[in-house]
C-alpha positions in Angstrom: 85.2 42.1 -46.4 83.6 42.3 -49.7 85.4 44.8 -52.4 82.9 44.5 -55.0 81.2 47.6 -56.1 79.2 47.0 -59.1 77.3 44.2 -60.9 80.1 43.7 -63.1 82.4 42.6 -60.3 79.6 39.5 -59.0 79.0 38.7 -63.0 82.9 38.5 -63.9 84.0 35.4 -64.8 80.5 34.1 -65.7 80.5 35.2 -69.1 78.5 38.0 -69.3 80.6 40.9 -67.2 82.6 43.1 -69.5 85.7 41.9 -67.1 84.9 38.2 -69.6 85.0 40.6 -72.6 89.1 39.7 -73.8 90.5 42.0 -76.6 91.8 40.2 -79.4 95.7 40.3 -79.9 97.0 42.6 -82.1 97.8 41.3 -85.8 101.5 41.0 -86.5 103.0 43.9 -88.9 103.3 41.9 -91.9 100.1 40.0 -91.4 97.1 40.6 -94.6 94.3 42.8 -93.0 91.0 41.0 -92.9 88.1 43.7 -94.1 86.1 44.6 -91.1 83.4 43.0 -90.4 79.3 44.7 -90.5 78.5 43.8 -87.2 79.8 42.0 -83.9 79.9 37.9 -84.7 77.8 36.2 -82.2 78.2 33.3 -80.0 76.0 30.0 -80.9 73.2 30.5 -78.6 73.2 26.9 -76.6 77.2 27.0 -75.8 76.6 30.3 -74.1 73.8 29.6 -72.2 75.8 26.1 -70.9 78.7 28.3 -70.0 76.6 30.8 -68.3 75.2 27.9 -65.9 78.3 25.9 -65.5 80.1 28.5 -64.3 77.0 29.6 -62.1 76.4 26.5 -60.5 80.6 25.7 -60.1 80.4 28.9 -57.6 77.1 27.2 -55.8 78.1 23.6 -55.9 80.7 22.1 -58.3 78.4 18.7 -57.6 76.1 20.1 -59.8 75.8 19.5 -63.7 74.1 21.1 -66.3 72.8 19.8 -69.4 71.0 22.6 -72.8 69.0 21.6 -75.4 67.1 23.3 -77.8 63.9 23.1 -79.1 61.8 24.7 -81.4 62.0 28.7 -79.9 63.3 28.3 -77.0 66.8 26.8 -75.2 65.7 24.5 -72.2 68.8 23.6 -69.6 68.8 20.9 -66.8 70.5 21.2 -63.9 71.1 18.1 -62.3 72.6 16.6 -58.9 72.2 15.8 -55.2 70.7 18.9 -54.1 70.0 20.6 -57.1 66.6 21.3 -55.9 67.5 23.7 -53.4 68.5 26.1 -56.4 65.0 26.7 -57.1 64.4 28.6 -53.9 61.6 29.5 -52.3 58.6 29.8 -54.9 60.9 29.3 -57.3 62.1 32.6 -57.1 65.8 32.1 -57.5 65.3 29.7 -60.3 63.2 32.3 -62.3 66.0 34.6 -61.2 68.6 32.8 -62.7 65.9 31.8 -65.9 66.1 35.9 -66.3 69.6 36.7 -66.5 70.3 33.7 -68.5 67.8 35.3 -71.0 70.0 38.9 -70.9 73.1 36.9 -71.2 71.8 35.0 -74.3 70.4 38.7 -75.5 73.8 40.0 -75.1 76.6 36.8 -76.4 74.4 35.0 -78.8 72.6 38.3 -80.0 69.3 36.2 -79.7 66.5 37.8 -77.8 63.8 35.7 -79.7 65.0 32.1 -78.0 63.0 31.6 -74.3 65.0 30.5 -71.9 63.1 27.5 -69.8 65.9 26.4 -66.9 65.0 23.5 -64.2 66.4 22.4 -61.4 66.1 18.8 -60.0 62.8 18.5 -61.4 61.3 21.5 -59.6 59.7 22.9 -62.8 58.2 19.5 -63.9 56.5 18.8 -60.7 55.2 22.6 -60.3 53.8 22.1 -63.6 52.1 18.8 -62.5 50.7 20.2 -59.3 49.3 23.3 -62.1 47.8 20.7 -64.0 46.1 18.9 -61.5 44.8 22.5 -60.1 43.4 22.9 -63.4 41.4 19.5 -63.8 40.0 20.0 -60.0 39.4 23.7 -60.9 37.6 22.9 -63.6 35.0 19.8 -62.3 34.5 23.0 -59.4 33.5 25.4 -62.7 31.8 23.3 -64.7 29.4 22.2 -61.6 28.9 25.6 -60.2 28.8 27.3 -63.5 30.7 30.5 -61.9 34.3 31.5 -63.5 36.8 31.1 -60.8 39.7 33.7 -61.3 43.2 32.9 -59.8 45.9 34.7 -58.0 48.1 36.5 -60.0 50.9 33.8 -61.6 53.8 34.4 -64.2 53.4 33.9 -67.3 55.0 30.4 -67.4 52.3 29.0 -65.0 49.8 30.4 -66.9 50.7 28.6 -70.2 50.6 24.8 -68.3 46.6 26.1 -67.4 46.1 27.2 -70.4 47.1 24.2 -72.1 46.1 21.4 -69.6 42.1 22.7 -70.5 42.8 23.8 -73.8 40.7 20.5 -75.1 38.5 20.6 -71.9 34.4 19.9 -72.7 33.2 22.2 -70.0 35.6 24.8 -69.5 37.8 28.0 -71.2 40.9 29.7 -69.8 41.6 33.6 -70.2 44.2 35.7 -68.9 43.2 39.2 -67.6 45.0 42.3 -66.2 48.2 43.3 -67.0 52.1 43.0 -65.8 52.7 41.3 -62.6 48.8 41.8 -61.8 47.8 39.6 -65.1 46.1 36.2 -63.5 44.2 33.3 -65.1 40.3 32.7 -64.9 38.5 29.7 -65.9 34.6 30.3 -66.7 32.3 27.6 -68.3 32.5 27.2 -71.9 29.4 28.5 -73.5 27.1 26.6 -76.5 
């Protein structure tokens, strides 16, 4: 039977529970006092995101191996091995599960809610954004014959950004997102004059 009551108890151990928080020892008697510092130090951003995974995927599969890189405003992390690709889940679900809390752990070590947090898993993110962009181009010849916008299902954010750019330079047609939240989808209308 499962004893665990609270989030805390599933998160301990990945570096992000306050059960990972250790207390520093105590100084020795006759050791000089360091003046206290402003504020908490933070963690580098990309070593706690890579510790955050690899002790996340050692629980799912030790097999597994992640690698973090960074570029420009965002952290990107790779996880890589034989079946890998069954982390995304369904949709992608549990990957943008796992993309989330990696973002409040990174909020929380590194002190760095600006960086995005862009995790894939055996490729699952490259092909979906290949199959997006390939929507878009047929989407598009559809729009710029029929001269009607054609509005899409609701889609995260992420999804909407590989539209978006795959027909930014596009002759014939514009993207815009409309609604808001979850609701918020893409439409793509003819470009006009």
């Amino acid at each position: 039977m499962d004893n665990r009551t609270n989030l805390d108890d599933y998160l301990a151990g990945l570096g992000i529970a306050g059960a990972d928080d250790v207390a520093p020892p105590p100084p020795a008697p006759d050791a000089p006092q360091a003046a206290p510092a402003l504020e908490a130090a933070h963690e580098d951003p990309r070593a706690v995101l890579e510790r955050f995974l690899r002790g996340l995927v050692s629980r799912i599969d030790p097999d597994l191996s992640v690698t973090v890189r960074e570029v420009e405003d965002a952290l990107e992390a790779e996880i890589t091995g034989e079946n890998a690709a069954r982390l995304a889940g369904r949709d992608g679900r549990t990957l943008g599960a796992i993309e989330v809390i990696a973002y409040t752990v990174l909020a929380k070590q590194a002190g760095r809610s600006d960086l995005r947090v862009r995790v894939d898993v055996g490729g699952f993110r490259r092909r979906q954004a290949d199959t997006l962009a390939k929507l878009a181009e047929r989407l598009a010849v559809q729009v710029a014959k029929s001269g009607e916008p054609h509005e899409l299902q609701p889609m995260p954010p992420a999804e909407r950004r590989v539209i978006h750019i795959a027909l930014k330079e596009h002759p014939d047609v514009m993207s815009e997102s409309i609604g808001e939240g979850a609701s918020r989808r893409l439409v793509i209308k003819p470009r006009h004059g």
